[in-house]
Amino acid sequence: MPGFADSFWSGDYAGGLGVLFGKLQQGVIENQQILQISKLRADAEDAYGQRLATIPAGAEKPGGFSRDDGASVRKAFDGLKKEMDDAGKNHRKVADNIRQLVISPFSKWCEAHEERIINSHDDLQGQIKSHDKQAEAVKKLRSHYFNKCRLVEDLEEETKFIQVPAPGTPSSSTAPPAASAAAATAAPEIKLSEPEDPEEEEPLEIGDLFYQPAEVKKMLAHMLETIPLGEVKVAILGTYQNVSTGENIVKFIQENLGATSISHAERIGQDLVTHGFLRLIGSVGNTFANSSKLHYQWRPKTFQLTGKPEKPAQKAVKTLENGDTIESPTMAYVGDYLGGLLTNQHPGETPGDRLRREASEADERYKAGVKKLDLMRCALEESMMEHLKFMERCELDRLKAIKSVILDLSGAISNVIPSIQATVDNMLLYQETIQPLGDLRYMLESYRTGSYVPKVVTYESYYNSVDEQTFGVDLEARARADRKRVPIIITSILTYLDHHYPDLEGDEARRGIWLVDVPLAATHHLRNAINTGKAIPKEALATYEIPIVASVLKLYLLELPDSLISSHKYEIIKTVYTTHGTEGEEKQRLAVIQNTLGSLPLTNIATLDAITTHFTRLIELTSADEAYVTTLSHSLSSCILRPRVESSLTQHERHAYRLVRDLFAHKEQIFGELKRASTLNSGRARAVSTDESQRRAFVEARNRAVIGAARSRPSSPAPGSRHRRDVSTDGGNRFPIQTSPTSGSPRGSRYRPSSLEVPGGASSLDRDQKIDSEVETPRASGESEPFAHHESEESSPATPTAELEKSNSLTRRSQAGSGSTRFPRKGANLVRSAAGGPKRDSLTMGGSFEEERPAGVSLTDRPMDD
């Protein structure tokens, strides 16, 4: 049964949490109702007891039983009065028991429960708001970055247009000197006017906070009104107006902007200088400091933004010999020019250099924003995962508490008043009908919003590069960047697990690594360490526990833009299992599944075959039972196939789970038929990825391939030498598929150049000799050529496959001296001696992970042909 941590997720995070906290708030109200009914019952019992206590006194009348002291009727009457008084005491005791045993402790628990829910709600709501705010900032930074890149491209295009001479225009060598000089004098200047883009008004970071333009305007207007402004005379440069000291500015920042220290205030002042609101005068540089000797002039940009009047600068004057003075505009210009040289951080910068620098700075800010958003998203998901698990425990405790309250209430009544036993029995019957786990299951089935499928915000390079990121990238784009049919991250993790299964004690531990509930924080820690877009170093995985490595593979599959089997195939798979889902229709069902998988991109097929091969070998070699296969299939179903949009209808469907079960049970038949079909129908078009983010890269790669094929086309139809592709030298050659045709084969009926068959291990000559020797031996009926996958080069060479004897687990040991080992392990003998006692372990059986090779042609993952 899925829990809260895998049921209340949505694209914006807030939708699923809103449904959950709505139900939790409903539980708080239900607690108050249980508490209220207990109080009313206690008040009723108390009132009833008091009324019973008044009966003996009210029954006394003069002239009645009091006159006959020894009559039996008098004793019977006195007994009735005593029973009435005792009944009143018993009812008041019931009221006291309800207040002490039910109302008092349950009311305190309800208050604590409500406080826990409010705290979780406020915490998650604050994090979601911060995440959404950062996401909006990333969108603006991305738009700003793209605008700057377009401006740079426009500048480069205009520069190329100006530099190319028009036809018929005489060159500089043939033109007369006067014309050349005139042309040099009248050379065109490139003046760029930045477009008024409404998205340019992005928030400004001042200090540690982001301010909207309206907030910046209000803050600067307050500063101009509060901070003293004066004039400062600088030698040679002249007199500067609208000047404030650094000490006065820091004092204002501490009093009005909440700066906690001098250094914090100086950072805010430095941001004001960086954004062009202030500039240092009389000194070289543009550094802000808390000093009364440093003067900063409020620039015209500040007055234009706030609408405040700017005090005009005094004109420079020149003193004549007779004492008269005249205005000297030249001196004012020289002063402004020298002042600009002192404060300009980029002297001599051309417009093109400035645009390229601004584009680079915008790119860095965009990258930093995306990284910050990704960290915030990871932190939010970790916090949500913890809160969801905590809320699930709280809700289960609440249901158990209600059950306990009803039991205590019925006990307080039944222990004192046997006369209302029937009522008590009914109440016990009611409380017996409460099933906390059943109510929790009903809540999940009725109100769950979706499984945990993280949506990764990837960095979109302007030049369509997928470098520096692995998770969240389209599978085919990642494989193309790795130049592998299967992404390196998948082959590296599976190879690592194959090599470290022997380190685990027993088959139960080896099977259990895929079912361990690994904390999301630990999985994210490993994810961040290997999310570099490069091959995974062996030492990077060695520092983590094996369940974390297995968990990060499942997280990688969940973070893909589309599931391993495309969501476009979900309705087809659904129809298959709706129409041919019974046990006797495996043949029809598998045929449709093969056709459906055959239309997937080759990268998806190879990756699916790699993962399926790994798990089928693990299930077979560890003799996993049906319960484990069922649990494992449920765990992997969302990684293999997901609907395009998860809804209340798809949440209860089990088609993905049944598909995984069929892949495990009929792996050889499905992928063997896929290979045979690919061999026979090599020219059939294959589906491409639905991810449009890398469209430009795909188009460019296709154009390069077409041009390369045109250039390399032979001029003579004579057959050339046999084409040989070298085997990949890295560890990612487990799951091979090749689509590019290989040059001529000597036997066309045996070797089909356009099939998925990729030679591996042996050289091309050895392969041809093997094919020639086998051509006379017909293949057994029903024998397929499944996708075979090699281990990394560190593993021992493959040996002939040994059949597993499953009749006796204690006799499944490898023959001494055979040279075949399972999970090769340096310096360790994994076979237990007879003195140590027999213990069932897949490592002592006749087969091994290296020995269990499917029959057929071995395939090797090779670099892709661009």
mmCIF file of C-alpha atoms in Angstrom, residues 520-669:
data_model
loop_
_atom_site.group_PDB
_atom_site.id
_atom_site.type_symbol
_atom_site.label_atom_id
_atom_site.label_comp_id
_atom_site.label_asym_id
_atom_site.label_seq_id
_atom_site.Cartn_x
_atom_site.Cartn_y
_atom_site.Cartn_z
ATOM 1 C CA LEU A 520 15.569 11.031 -0.041
ATOM 2 C CA ALA A 521 18.290 13.251 1.430
ATOM 3 C CA ALA A 522 20.880 10.461 1.063
ATOM 4 C CA THR A 523 19.772 9.769 -2.513
ATOM 5 C CA HIS A 524 19.950 13.473 -3.371
ATOM 6 C CA HIS A 525 23.440 13.652 -1.863
ATOM 7 C CA LEU A 526 24.707 10.987 -4.267
ATOM 8 C CA ARG A 527 22.674 12.550 -7.105
ATOM 9 C CA ASN A 528 24.360 15.913 -6.618
ATOM 10 C CA ALA A 529 27.771 14.228 -6.556
ATOM 11 C CA ILE A 530 27.319 12.497 -9.937
ATOM 12 C CA ASN A 531 25.077 15.056 -11.691
ATOM 13 C CA THR A 532 28.003 16.379 -13.723
ATOM 14 C CA GLY A 533 27.234 15.112 -17.217
ATOM 15 C CA LYS A 534 30.451 13.070 -17.175
ATOM 16 C CA ALA A 535 31.332 9.442 -16.511
ATOM 17 C CA ILE A 536 30.943 8.359 -12.896
ATOM 18 C CA PRO A 537 34.267 7.749 -11.121
ATOM 19 C CA LYS A 538 34.400 4.405 -9.326
ATOM 20 C CA GLU A 539 35.400 6.033 -6.080
ATOM 21 C CA ALA A 540 32.297 8.264 -6.189
ATOM 22 C CA LEU A 541 29.981 5.269 -5.710
ATOM 23 C CA ALA A 542 32.279 3.449 -3.293
ATOM 24 C CA THR A 543 31.676 6.029 -0.546
ATOM 25 C CA TYR A 544 27.943 5.259 -0.420
ATOM 26 C CA GLU A 545 26.036 2.232 0.760
ATOM 27 C CA ILE A 546 24.773 -0.126 -1.941
ATOM 28 C CA PRO A 547 21.038 0.604 -1.314
ATOM 29 C CA ILE A 548 21.732 4.308 -1.927
ATOM 30 C CA VAL A 549 23.388 3.478 -5.269
ATOM 31 C CA ALA A 550 20.365 1.386 -6.260
ATOM 32 C CA SER A 551 18.026 4.159 -5.114
ATOM 33 C CA VAL A 552 19.794 6.797 -7.228
ATOM 34 C CA LEU A 553 19.233 4.643 -10.343
ATOM 35 C CA LYS A 554 15.494 4.587 -9.644
ATOM 36 C CA LEU A 555 15.592 8.359 -9.010
ATOM 37 C CA TYR A 556 17.348 8.856 -12.364
ATOM 38 C CA LEU A 557 14.585 6.942 -14.155
ATOM 39 C CA LEU A 558 11.902 8.913 -12.293
ATOM 40 C CA GLU A 559 13.510 12.272 -13.204
ATOM 41 C CA LEU A 560 13.568 11.508 -16.941
ATOM 42 C CA PRO A 561 11.303 13.849 -18.938
ATOM 43 C CA ASP A 562 9.393 10.774 -20.110
ATOM 44 C CA SER A 563 9.249 7.243 -18.739
ATOM 45 C CA LEU A 564 11.534 4.540 -20.134
ATOM 46 C CA ILE A 565 8.613 3.193 -22.141
ATOM 47 C CA SER A 566 7.117 6.400 -23.484
ATOM 48 C CA SER A 567 3.892 7.613 -21.939
ATOM 49 C CA HIS A 568 2.492 7.704 -25.476
ATOM 50 C CA LYS A 569 2.439 3.903 -25.324
ATOM 51 C CA TYR A 570 0.453 3.804 -22.082
ATOM 52 C CA GLU A 571 -2.938 3.535 -23.748
ATOM 53 C CA ILE A 572 -1.632 0.767 -26.006
ATOM 54 C CA ILE A 573 -0.335 -1.201 -23.020
ATOM 55 C CA LYS A 574 -3.611 -0.560 -21.233
ATOM 56 C CA THR A 575 -5.558 -1.938 -24.189
ATOM 57 C CA VAL A 576 -3.272 -4.972 -24.374
ATOM 58 C CA TYR A 577 -3.890 -5.998 -20.782
ATOM 59 C CA THR A 578 -7.577 -5.164 -20.981
ATOM 60 C CA THR A 579 -8.038 -7.311 -24.074
ATOM 61 C CA HIS A 580 -5.459 -10.089 -23.585
ATOM 62 C CA GLY A 581 -4.860 -9.971 -19.846
ATOM 63 C CA THR A 582 -5.882 -13.547 -19.010
ATOM 64 C CA GLU A 583 -3.410 -16.365 -18.446
ATOM 65 C CA GLY A 584 -4.201 -18.234 -21.665
ATOM 66 C CA GLU A 585 -3.484 -15.282 -23.952
ATOM 67 C CA GLU A 586 0.234 -14.801 -23.364
ATOM 68 C CA LYS A 587 1.072 -15.344 -27.028
ATOM 69 C CA GLN A 588 -1.209 -12.576 -28.307
ATOM 70 C CA ARG A 589 -0.225 -10.254 -25.476
ATOM 71 C CA LEU A 590 3.518 -10.741 -25.981
ATOM 72 C CA ALA A 591 3.187 -10.179 -29.723
ATOM 73 C CA VAL A 592 1.554 -6.773 -29.187
ATOM 74 C CA ILE A 593 4.110 -5.900 -26.497
ATOM 75 C CA GLN A 594 6.964 -6.759 -28.883
ATOM 76 C CA ASN A 595 5.492 -4.559 -31.605
ATOM 77 C CA THR A 596 4.961 -1.717 -29.148
ATOM 78 C CA LEU A 597 8.488 -1.890 -27.750
ATOM 79 C CA GLY A 598 9.885 -2.193 -31.251
ATOM 80 C CA SER A 599 8.595 1.299 -32.080
ATOM 81 C CA LEU A 600 10.576 2.882 -29.235
ATOM 82 C CA PRO A 601 13.900 4.640 -29.814
ATOM 83 C CA LEU A 602 16.855 2.252 -29.776
ATOM 84 C CA THR A 603 18.277 3.936 -26.683
ATOM 85 C CA ASN A 604 15.100 3.168 -24.758
ATOM 86 C CA ILE A 605 15.075 -0.450 -25.963
ATOM 87 C CA ALA A 606 18.714 -0.984 -25.031
ATOM 88 C CA THR A 607 18.264 0.628 -21.625
ATOM 89 C CA LEU A 608 15.127 -1.408 -20.930
ATOM 90 C CA ASP A 609 16.916 -4.595 -21.978
ATOM 91 C CA ALA A 610 19.876 -3.725 -19.730
ATOM 92 C CA ILE A 611 17.699 -3.167 -16.673
ATOM 93 C CA THR A 612 15.508 -6.214 -17.355
ATOM 94 C CA THR A 613 18.566 -8.442 -17.837
ATOM 95 C CA HIS A 614 20.018 -7.286 -14.537
ATOM 96 C CA PHE A 615 16.853 -8.016 -12.562
ATOM 97 C CA THR A 616 16.057 -11.330 -14.232
ATOM 98 C CA ARG A 617 19.557 -12.559 -13.411
ATOM 99 C CA LEU A 618 19.208 -11.326 -9.849
ATOM 100 C CA ILE A 619 15.837 -13.077 -9.458
ATOM 101 C CA GLU A 620 17.090 -16.317 -10.958
ATOM 102 C CA LEU A 621 20.434 -16.544 -9.183
ATOM 103 C CA THR A 622 19.022 -15.648 -5.759
ATOM 104 C CA SER A 623 15.927 -17.874 -6.225
ATOM 105 C CA ALA A 624 13.561 -15.041 -5.383
ATOM 106 C CA ASP A 625 10.045 -16.038 -4.384
ATOM 107 C CA GLU A 626 6.791 -14.731 -5.841
ATOM 108 C CA ALA A 627 6.276 -12.180 -3.076
ATOM 109 C CA TYR A 628 9.643 -10.548 -3.813
ATOM 110 C CA VAL A 629 8.991 -10.412 -7.565
ATOM 111 C CA THR A 630 5.606 -8.812 -6.901
ATOM 112 C CA THR A 631 7.062 -6.176 -4.574
ATOM 113 C CA LEU A 632 9.973 -5.473 -6.930
ATOM 114 C CA SER A 633 7.619 -5.084 -9.895
ATOM 115 C CA HIS A 634 5.477 -2.601 -7.979
ATOM 116 C CA SER A 635 8.623 -0.658 -7.030
ATOM 117 C CA LEU A 636 9.872 -0.443 -10.635
ATOM 118 C CA SER A 637 6.553 0.055 -12.414
ATOM 119 C CA SER A 638 6.587 3.858 -12.206
ATOM 120 C CA CYS A 639 10.226 3.881 -13.392
ATOM 121 C CA ILE A 640 9.414 1.820 -16.502
ATOM 122 C CA LEU A 641 6.007 3.156 -17.605
ATOM 123 C CA ARG A 642 3.988 6.169 -16.486
ATOM 124 C CA PRO A 643 0.874 7.767 -17.952
ATOM 125 C CA ARG A 644 1.258 11.154 -19.545
ATOM 126 C CA VAL A 645 -1.026 12.741 -16.943
ATOM 127 C CA GLU A 646 -1.734 10.935 -13.700
ATOM 128 C CA SER A 647 -5.381 11.124 -12.707
ATOM 129 C CA SER A 648 -7.792 9.417 -10.373
ATOM 130 C CA LEU A 649 -8.414 6.820 -13.097
ATOM 131 C CA THR A 650 -4.775 5.895 -13.727
ATOM 132 C CA GLN A 651 -3.789 5.806 -10.043
ATOM 133 C CA HIS A 652 -5.573 2.500 -9.466
ATOM 134 C CA GLU A 653 -4.502 0.847 -12.733
ATOM 135 C CA ARG A 654 -1.923 -1.940 -12.583
ATOM 136 C CA HIS A 655 -0.956 -2.133 -16.248
ATOM 137 C CA ALA A 656 2.620 -0.927 -15.662
ATOM 138 C CA TYR A 657 3.063 -3.523 -12.909
ATOM 139 C CA ARG A 658 1.756 -6.320 -15.160
ATOM 140 C CA LEU A 659 4.079 -5.184 -17.954
ATOM 141 C CA VAL A 660 7.101 -5.400 -15.643
ATOM 142 C CA ARG A 661 6.019 -8.892 -14.590
ATOM 143 C CA ASP A 662 5.808 -9.960 -18.243
ATOM 144 C CA LEU A 663 9.245 -8.458 -18.950
ATOM 145 C CA PHE A 664 10.699 -10.485 -16.098
ATOM 146 C CA ALA A 665 8.870 -13.686 -17.009
ATOM 147 C CA HIS A 666 9.291 -13.537 -20.808
ATOM 148 C CA LYS A 667 12.450 -11.495 -21.176
ATOM 149 C CA GLU A 668 14.199 -13.855 -23.593
ATOM 150 C CA GLN A 669 11.154 -14.221 -25.836
#
